[in-house]
mmCIF file of N, CA and C in Angstrom:
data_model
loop_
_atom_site.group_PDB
_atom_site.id
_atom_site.type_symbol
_atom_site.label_atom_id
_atom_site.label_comp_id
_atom_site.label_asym_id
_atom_site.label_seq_id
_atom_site.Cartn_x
_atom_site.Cartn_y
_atom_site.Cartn_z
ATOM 1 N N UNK A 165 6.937 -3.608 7.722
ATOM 2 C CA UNK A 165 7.856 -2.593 7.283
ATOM 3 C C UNK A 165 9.254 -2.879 7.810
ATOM 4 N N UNK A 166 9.505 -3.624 8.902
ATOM 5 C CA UNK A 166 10.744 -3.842 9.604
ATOM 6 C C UNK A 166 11.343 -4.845 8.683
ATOM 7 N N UNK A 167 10.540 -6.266 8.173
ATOM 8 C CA UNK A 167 11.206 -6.728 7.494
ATOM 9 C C UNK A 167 11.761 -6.270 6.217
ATOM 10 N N UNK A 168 11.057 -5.443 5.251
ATOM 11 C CA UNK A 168 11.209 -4.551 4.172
ATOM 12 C C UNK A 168 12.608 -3.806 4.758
ATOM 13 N N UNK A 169 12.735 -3.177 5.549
ATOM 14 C CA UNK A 169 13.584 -2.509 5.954
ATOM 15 C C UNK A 169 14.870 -3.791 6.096
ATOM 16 N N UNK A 170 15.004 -4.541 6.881
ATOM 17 C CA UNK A 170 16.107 -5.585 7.360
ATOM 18 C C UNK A 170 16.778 -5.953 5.910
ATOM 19 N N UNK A 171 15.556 -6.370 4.547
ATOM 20 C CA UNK A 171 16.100 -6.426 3.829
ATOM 21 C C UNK A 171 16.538 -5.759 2.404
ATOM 22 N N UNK A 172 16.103 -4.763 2.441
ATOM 23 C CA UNK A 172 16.570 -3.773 1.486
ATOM 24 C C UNK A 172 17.757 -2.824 2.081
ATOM 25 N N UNK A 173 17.320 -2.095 3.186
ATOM 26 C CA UNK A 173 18.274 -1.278 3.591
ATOM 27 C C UNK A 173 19.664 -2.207 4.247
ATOM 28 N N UNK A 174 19.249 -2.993 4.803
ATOM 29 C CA UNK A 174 20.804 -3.427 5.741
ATOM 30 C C UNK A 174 20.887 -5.172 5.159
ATOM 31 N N UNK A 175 20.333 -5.429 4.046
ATOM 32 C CA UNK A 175 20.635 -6.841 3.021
ATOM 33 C C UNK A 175 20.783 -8.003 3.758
ATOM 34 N N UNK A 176 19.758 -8.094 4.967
ATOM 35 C CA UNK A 176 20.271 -9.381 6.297
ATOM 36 C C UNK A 176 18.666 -10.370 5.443
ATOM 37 N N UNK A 177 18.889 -11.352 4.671
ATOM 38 C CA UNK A 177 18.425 -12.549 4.172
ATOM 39 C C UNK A 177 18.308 -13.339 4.799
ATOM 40 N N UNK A 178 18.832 -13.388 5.721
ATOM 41 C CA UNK A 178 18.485 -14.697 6.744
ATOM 42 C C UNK A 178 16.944 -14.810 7.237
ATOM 43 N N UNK A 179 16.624 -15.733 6.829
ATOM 44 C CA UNK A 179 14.785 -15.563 7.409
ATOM 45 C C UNK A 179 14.593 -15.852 9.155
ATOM 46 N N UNK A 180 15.305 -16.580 9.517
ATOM 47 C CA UNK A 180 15.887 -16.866 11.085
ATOM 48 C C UNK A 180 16.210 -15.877 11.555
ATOM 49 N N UNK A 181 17.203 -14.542 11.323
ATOM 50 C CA UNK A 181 17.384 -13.818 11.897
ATOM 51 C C UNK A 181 16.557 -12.784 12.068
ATOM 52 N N UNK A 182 15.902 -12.532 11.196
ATOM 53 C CA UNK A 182 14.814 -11.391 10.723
ATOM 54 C C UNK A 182 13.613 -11.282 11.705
ATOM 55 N N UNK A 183 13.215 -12.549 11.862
ATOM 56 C CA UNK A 183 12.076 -13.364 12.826
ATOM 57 C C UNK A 183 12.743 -13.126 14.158
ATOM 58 N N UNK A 184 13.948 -13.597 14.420
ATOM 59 C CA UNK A 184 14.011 -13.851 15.783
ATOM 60 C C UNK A 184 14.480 -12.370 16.275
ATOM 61 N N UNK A 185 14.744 -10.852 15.427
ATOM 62 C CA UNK A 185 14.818 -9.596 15.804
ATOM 63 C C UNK A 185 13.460 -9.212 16.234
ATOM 64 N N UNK A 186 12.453 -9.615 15.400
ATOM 65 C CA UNK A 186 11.369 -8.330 15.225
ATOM 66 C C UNK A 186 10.339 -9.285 16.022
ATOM 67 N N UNK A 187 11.005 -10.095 16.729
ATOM 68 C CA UNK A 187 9.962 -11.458 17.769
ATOM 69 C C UNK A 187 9.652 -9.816 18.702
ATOM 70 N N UNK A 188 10.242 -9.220 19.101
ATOM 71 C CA UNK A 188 9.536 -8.503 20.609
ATOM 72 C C UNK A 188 8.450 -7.796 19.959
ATOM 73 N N UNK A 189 9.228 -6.712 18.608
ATOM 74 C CA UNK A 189 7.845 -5.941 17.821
ATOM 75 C C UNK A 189 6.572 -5.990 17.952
ATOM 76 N N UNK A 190 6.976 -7.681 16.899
ATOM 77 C CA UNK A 190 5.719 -8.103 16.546
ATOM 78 C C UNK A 190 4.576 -8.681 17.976
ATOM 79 N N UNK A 191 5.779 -9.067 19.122
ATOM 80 C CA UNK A 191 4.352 -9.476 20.046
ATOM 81 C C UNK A 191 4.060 -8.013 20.707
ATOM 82 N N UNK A 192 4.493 -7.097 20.464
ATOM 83 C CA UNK A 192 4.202 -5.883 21.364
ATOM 84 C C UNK A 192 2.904 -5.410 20.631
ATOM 85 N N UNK A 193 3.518 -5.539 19.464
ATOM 86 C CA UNK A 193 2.214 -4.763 18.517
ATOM 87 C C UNK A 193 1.083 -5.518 18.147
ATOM 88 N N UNK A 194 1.012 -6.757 18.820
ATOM 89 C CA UNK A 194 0.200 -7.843 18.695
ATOM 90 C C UNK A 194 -0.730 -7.785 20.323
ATOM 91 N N UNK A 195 0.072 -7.695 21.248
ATOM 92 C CA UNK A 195 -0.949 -7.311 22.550
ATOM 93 C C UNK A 195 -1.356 -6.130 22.400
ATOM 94 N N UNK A 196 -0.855 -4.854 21.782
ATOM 95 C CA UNK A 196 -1.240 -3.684 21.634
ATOM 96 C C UNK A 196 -2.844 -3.617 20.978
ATOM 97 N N UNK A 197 -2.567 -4.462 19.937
ATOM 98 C CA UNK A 197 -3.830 -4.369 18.643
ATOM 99 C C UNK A 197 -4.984 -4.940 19.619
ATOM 100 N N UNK A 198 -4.659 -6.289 20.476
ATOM 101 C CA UNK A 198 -5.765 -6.988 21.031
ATOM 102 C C UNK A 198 -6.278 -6.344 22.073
ATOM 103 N N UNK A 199 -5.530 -5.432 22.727
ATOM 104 C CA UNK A 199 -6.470 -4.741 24.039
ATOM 105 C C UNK A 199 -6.968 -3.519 23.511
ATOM 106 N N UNK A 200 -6.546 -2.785 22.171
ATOM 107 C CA UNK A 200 -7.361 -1.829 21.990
ATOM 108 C C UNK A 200 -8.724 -2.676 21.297
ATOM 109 N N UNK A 201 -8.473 -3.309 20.552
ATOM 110 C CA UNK A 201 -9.222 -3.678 19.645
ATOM 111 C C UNK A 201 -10.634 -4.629 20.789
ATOM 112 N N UNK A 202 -10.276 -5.162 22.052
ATOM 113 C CA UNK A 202 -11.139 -5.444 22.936
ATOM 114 C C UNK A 202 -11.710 -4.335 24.019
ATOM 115 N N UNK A 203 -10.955 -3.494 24.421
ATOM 116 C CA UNK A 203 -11.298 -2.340 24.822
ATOM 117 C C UNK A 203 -12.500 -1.080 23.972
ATOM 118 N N UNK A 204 -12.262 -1.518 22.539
ATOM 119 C CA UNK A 204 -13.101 -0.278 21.902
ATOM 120 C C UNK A 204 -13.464 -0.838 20.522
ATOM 121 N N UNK A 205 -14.332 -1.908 20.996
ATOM 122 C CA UNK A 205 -14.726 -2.728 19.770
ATOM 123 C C UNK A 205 -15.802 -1.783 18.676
ATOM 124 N N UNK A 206 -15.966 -2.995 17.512
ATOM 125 C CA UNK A 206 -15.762 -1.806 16.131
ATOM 126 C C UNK A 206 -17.108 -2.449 16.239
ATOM 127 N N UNK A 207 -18.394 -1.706 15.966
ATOM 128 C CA UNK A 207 -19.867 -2.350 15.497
ATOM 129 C C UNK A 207 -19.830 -2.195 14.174
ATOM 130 N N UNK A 208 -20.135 -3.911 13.661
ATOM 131 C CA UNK A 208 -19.787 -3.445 12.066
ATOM 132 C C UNK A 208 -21.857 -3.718 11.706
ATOM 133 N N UNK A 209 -22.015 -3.299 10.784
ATOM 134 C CA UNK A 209 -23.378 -3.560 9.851
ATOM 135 C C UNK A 209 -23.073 -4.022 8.764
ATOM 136 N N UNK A 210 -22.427 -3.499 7.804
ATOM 137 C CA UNK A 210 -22.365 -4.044 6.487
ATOM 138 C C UNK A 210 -21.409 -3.634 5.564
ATOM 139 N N UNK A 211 -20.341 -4.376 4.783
ATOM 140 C CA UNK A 211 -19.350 -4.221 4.291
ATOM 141 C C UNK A 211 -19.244 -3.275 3.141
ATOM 142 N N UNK A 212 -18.925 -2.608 3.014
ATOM 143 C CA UNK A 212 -19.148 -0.960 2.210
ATOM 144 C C UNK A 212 -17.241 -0.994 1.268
ATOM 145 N N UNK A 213 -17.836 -1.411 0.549
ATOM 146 C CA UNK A 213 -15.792 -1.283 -0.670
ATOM 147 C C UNK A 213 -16.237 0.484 -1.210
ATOM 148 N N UNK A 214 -15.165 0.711 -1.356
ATOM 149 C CA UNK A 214 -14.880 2.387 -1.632
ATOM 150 C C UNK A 214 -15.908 2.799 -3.437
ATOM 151 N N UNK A 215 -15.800 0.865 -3.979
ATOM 152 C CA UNK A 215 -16.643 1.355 -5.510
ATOM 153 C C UNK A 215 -17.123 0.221 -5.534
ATOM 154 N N UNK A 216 -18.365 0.193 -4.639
ATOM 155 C CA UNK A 216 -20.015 -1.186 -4.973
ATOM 156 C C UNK A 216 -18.895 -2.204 -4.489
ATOM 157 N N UNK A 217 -18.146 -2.663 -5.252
ATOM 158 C CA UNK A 217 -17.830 -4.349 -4.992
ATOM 159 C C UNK A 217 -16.357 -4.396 -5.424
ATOM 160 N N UNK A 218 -16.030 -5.782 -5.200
ATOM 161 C CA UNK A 218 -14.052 -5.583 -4.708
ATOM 162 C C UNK A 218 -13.790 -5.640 -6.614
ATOM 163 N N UNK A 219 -14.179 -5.996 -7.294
ATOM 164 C CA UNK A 219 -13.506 -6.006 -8.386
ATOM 165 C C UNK A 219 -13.675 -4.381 -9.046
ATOM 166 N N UNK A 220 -14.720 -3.382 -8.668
ATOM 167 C CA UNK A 220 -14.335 -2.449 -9.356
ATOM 168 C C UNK A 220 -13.464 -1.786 -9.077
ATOM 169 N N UNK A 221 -13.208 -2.005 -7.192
ATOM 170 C CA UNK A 221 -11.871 -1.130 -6.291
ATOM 171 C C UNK A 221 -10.582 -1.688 -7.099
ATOM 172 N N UNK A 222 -10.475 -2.945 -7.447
ATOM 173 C CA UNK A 222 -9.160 -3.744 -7.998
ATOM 174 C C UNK A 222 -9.124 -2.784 -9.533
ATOM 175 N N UNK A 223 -10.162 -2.452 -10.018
ATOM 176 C CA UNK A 223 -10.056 -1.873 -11.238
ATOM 177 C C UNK A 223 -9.662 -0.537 -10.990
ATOM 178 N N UNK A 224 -9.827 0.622 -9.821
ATOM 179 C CA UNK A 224 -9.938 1.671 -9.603
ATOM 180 C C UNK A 224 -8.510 2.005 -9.160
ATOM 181 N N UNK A 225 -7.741 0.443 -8.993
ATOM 182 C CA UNK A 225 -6.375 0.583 -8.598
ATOM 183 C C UNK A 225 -5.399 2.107 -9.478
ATOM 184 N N UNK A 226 -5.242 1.407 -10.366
ATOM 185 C CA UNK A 226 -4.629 2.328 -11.580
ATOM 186 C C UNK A 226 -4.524 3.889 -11.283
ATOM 187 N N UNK A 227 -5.748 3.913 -11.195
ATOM 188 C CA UNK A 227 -6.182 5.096 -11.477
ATOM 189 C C UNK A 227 -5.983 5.977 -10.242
ATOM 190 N N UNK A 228 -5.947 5.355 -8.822
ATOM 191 C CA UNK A 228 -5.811 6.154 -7.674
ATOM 192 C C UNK A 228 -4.487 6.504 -7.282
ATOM 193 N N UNK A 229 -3.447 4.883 -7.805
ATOM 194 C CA UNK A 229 -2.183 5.289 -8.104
ATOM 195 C C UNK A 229 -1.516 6.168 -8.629
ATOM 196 N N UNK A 230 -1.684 6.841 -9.655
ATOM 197 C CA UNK A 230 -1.592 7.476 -10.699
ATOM 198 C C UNK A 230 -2.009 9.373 -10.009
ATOM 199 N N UNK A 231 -3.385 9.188 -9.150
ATOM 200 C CA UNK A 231 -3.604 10.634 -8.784
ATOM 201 C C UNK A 231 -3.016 10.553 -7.812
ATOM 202 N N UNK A 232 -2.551 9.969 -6.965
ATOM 203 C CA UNK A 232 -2.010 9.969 -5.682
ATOM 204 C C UNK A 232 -0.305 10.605 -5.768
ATOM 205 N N UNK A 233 0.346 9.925 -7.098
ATOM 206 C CA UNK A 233 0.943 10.352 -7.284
ATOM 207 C C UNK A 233 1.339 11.781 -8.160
ATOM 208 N N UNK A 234 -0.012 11.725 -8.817
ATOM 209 C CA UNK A 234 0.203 13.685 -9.030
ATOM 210 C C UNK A 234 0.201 14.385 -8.077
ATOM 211 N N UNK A 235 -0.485 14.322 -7.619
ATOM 212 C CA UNK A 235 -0.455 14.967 -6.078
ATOM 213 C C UNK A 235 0.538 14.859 -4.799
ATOM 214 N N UNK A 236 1.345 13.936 -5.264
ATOM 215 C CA UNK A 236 2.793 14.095 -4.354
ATOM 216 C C UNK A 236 3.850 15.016 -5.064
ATOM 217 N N UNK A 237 3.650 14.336 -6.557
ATOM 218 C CA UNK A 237 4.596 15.413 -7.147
ATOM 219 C C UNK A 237 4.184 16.897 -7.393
ATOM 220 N N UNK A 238 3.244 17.460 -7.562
ATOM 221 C CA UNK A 238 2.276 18.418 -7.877
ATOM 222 C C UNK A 238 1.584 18.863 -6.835
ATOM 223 N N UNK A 239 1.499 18.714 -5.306
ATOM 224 C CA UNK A 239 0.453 19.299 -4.744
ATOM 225 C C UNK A 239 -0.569 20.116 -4.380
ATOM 226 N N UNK A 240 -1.039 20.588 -5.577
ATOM 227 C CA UNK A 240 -1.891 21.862 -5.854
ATOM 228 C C UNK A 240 -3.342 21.220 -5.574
ATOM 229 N N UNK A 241 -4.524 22.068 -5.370
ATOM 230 C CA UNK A 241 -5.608 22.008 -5.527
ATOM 231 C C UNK A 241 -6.108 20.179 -4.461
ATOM 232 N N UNK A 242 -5.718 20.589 -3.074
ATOM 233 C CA UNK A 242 -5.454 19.360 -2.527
ATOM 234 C C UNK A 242 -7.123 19.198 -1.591
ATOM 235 N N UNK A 243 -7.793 18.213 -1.168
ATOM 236 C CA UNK A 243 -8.931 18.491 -0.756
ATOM 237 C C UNK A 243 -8.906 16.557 0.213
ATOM 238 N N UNK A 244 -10.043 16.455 1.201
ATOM 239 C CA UNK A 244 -9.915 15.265 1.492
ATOM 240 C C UNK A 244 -10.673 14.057 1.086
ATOM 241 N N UNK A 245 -11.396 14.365 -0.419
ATOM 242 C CA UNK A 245 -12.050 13.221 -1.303
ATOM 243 C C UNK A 245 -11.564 13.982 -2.667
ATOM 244 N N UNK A 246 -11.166 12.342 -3.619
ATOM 245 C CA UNK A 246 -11.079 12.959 -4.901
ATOM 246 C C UNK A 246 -12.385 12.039 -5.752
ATOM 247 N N UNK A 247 -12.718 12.982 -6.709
ATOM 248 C CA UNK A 247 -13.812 12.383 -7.816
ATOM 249 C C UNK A 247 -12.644 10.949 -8.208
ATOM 250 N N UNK A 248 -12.746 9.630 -8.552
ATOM 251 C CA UNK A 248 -12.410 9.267 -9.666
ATOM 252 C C UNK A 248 -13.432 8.405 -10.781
ATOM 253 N N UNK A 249 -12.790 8.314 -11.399
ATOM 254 C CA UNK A 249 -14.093 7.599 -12.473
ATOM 255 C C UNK A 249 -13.228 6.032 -12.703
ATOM 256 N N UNK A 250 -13.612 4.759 -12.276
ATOM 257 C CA UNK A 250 -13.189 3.487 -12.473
ATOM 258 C C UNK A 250 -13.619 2.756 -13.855
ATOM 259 N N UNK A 251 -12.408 2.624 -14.268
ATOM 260 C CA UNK A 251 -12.771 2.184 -15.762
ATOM 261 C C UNK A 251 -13.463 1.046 -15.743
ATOM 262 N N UNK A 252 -14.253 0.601 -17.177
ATOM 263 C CA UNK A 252 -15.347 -0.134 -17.666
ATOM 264 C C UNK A 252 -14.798 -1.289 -16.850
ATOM 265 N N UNK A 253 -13.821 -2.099 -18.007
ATOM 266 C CA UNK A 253 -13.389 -3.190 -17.356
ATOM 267 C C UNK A 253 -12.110 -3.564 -17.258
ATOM 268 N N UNK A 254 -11.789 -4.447 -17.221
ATOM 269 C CA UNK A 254 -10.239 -4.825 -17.230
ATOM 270 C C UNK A 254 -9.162 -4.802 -18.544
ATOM 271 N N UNK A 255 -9.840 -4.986 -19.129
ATOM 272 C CA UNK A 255 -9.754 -5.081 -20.793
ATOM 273 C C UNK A 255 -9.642 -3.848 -21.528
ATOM 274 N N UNK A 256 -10.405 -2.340 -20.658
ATOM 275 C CA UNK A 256 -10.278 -1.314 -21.310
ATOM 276 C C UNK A 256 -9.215 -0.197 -21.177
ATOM 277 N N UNK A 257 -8.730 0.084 -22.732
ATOM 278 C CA UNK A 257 -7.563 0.773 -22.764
ATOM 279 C C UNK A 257 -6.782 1.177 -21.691
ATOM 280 N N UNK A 258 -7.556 2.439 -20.571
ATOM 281 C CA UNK A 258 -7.095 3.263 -19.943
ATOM 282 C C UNK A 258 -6.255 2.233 -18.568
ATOM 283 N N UNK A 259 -7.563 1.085 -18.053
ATOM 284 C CA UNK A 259 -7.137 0.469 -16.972
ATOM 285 C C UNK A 259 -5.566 -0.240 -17.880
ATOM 286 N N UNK A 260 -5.486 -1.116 -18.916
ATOM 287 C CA UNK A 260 -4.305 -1.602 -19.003
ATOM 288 C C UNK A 260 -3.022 -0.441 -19.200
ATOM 289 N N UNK A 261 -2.861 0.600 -19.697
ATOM 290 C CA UNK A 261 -2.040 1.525 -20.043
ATOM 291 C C UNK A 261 -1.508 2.010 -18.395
ATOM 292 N N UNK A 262 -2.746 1.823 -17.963
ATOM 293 C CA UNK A 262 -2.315 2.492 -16.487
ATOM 294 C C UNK A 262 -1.532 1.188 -15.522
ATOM 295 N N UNK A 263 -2.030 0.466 -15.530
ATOM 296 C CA UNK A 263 -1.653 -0.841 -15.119
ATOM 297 C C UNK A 263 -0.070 -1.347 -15.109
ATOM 298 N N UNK A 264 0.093 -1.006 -16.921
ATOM 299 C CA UNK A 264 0.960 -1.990 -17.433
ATOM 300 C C UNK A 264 2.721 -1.111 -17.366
ATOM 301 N N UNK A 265 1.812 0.938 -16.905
ATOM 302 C CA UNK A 265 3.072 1.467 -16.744
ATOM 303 C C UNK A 265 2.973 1.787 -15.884
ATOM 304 N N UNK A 266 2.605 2.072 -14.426
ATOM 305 C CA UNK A 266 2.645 1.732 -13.376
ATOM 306 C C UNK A 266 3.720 0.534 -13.019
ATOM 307 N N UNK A 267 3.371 -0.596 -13.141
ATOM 308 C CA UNK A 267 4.159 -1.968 -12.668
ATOM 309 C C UNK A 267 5.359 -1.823 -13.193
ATOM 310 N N UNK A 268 5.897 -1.185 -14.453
ATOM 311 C CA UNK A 268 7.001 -1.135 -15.166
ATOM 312 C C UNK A 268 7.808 0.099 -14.275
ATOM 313 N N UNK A 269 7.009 1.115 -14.483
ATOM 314 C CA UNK A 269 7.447 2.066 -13.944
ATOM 315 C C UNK A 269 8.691 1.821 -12.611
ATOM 316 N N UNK A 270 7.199 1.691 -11.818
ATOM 317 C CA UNK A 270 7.819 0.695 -9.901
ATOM 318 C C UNK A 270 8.704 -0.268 -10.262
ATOM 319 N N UNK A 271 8.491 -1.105 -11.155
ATOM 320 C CA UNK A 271 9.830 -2.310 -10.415
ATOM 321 C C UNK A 271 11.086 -1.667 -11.637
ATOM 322 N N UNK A 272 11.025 -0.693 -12.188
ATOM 323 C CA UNK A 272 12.315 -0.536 -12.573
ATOM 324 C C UNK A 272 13.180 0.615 -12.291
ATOM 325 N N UNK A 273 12.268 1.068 -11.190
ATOM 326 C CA UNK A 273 13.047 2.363 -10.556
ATOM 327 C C UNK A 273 13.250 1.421 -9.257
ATOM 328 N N UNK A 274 12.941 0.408 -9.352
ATOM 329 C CA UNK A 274 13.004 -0.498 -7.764
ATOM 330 C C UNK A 274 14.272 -1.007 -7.796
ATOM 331 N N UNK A 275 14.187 -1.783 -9.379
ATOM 332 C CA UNK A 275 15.476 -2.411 -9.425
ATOM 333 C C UNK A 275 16.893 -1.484 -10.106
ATOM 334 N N UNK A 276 16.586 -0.478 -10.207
ATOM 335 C CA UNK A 276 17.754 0.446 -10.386
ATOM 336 C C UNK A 276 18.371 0.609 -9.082
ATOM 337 N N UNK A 277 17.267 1.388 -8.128
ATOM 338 C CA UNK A 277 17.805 1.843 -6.846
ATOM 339 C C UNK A 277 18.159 0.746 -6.179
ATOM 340 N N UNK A 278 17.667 -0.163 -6.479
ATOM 341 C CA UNK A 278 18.004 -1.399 -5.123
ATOM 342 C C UNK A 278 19.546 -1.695 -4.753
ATOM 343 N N UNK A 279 20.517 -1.795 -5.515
ATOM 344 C CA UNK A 279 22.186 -2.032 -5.996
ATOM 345 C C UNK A 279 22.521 -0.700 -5.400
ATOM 346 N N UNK A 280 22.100 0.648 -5.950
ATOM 347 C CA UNK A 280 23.278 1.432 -6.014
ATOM 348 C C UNK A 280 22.102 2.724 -4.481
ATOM 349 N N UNK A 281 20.980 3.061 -4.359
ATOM 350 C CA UNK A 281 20.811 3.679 -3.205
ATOM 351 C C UNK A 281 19.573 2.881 -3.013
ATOM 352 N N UNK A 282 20.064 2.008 -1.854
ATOM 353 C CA UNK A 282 19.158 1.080 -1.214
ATOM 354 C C UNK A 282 17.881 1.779 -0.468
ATOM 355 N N UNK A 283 17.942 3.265 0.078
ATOM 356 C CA UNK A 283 17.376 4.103 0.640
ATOM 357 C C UNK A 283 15.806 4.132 -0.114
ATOM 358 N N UNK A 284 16.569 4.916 -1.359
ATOM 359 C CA UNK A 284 15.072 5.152 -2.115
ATOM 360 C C UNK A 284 14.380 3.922 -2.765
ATOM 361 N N UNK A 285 15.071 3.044 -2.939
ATOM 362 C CA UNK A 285 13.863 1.936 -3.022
ATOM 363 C C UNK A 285 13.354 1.236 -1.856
ATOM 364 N N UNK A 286 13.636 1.339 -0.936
ATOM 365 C CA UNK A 286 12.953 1.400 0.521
ATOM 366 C C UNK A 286 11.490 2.454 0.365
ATOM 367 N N UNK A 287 11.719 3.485 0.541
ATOM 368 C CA UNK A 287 11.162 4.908 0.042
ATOM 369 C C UNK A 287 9.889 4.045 -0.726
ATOM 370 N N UNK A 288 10.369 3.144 -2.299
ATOM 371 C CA UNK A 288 9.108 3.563 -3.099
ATOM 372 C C UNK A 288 8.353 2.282 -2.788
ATOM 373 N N UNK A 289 9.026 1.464 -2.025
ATOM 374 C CA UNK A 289 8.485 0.286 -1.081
ATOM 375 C C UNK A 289 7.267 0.964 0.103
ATOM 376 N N UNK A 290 7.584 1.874 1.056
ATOM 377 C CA UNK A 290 6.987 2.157 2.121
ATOM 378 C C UNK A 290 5.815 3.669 1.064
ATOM 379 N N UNK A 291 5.813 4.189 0.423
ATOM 380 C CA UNK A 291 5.252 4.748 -0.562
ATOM 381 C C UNK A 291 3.912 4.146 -0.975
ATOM 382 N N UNK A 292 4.249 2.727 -1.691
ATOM 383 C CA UNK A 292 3.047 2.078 -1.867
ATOM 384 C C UNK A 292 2.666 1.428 -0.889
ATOM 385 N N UNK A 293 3.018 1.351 0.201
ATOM 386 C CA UNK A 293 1.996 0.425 1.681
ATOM 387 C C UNK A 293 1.689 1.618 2.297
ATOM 388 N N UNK A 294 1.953 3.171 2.255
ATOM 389 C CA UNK A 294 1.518 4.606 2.468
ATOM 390 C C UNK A 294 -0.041 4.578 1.838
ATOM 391 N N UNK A 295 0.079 3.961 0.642
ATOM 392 C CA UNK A 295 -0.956 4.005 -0.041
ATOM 393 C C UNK A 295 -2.447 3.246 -0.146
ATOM 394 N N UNK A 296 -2.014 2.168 0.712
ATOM 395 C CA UNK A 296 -3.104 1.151 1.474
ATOM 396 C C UNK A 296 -4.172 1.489 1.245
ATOM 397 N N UNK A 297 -4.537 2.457 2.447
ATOM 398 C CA UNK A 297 -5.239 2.517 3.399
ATOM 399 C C UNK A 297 -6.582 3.517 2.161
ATOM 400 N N UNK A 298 -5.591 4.186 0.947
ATOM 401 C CA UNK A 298 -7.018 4.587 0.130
ATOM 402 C C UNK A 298 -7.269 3.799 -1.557
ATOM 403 N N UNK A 299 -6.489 2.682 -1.065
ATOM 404 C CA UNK A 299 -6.742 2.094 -2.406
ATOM 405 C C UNK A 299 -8.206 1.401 -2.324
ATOM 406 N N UNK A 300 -8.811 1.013 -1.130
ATOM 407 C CA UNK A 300 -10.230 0.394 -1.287
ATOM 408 C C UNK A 300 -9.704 -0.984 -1.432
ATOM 409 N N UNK A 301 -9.073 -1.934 -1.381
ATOM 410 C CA UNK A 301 -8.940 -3.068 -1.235
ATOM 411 C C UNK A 301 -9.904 -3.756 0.274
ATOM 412 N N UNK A 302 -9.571 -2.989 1.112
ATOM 413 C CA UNK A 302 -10.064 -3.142 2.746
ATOM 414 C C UNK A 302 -11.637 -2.818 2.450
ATOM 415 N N UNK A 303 -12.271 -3.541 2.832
ATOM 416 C CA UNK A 303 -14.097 -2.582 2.939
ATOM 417 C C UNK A 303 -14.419 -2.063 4.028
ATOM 418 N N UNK A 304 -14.543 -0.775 4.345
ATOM 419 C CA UNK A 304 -14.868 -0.228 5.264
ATOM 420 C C UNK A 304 -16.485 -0.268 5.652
ATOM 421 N N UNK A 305 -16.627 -0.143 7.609
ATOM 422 C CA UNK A 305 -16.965 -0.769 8.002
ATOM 423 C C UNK A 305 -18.279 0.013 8.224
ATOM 424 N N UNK A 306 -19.462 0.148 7.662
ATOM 425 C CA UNK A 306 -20.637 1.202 7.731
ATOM 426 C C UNK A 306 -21.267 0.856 9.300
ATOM 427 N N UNK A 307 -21.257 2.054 9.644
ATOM 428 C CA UNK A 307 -22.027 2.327 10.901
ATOM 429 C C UNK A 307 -23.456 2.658 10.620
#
């Protein structure tokens, strides 16, 4: 996020400089990760994706995008699991429609804001890495 930040908000391109700022960060948050992560190790059993297997989560993309964002704009009727239904396949209507305006959507409110308020396309940058953690890409770890 620091680099996202270095270069959208304050336009510093230099790949040398970028690196040699966020050198303390990154080793802080790098001994940080290793002593918790050795201190309070994770027992894994068996790799569990949010829908059976990674290609239906990649398919389920669309679609979580899409409610995630009703629900930022709309926040009504808010709960901490949503039903969704992951389309057939890749090929079918709903996943490409969702797909194809989604991506349009994002990179052209990206590249509007980027020139004239560097802020909010920062914003719809840190927005979708907000969004990580329930897209199911990651397989979580069944106990």
């Amino acid at each position: 996020m620091f680099i996202a930040y270095e270069i959208i908000i304050l336009r510093n391109n230099k790949s040398r400089r970028i690196i040699f700022n966020l050198t303390g960060h990154l080793l802080i948050t790098g001994l940080f990760l290793s002593a918790f992560f050795y201190l309070f190790p994770v027992q894994r059993s068996a790799n569990v994706y949010l829908f059976n297997d990674f290609f239906s989560s990649i398919k389920s993309i669309p679609v979580i995008i899409l409610k995630y964002l009703e629900l930022t704009l709309f926040p009504l009727n808010l709960a901490l699991d949503y039903p969704l239904k992951v389309p057939v396949s890749f090929l079918s209507y709903k996943f490409i429609i969702l797909f194809l305006g989604e991506l349009i959507g994002f990179s052209l409110a990206f590249i509007f804001t980027y020139r004239q308020k560097p802020v909010i396309a920062f914003a719809l940058v840190w927005y979708l890495i907000g969004l990580a953690p329930v897209l199911g890409l990651i397989p979580l770890w069944a106990k």
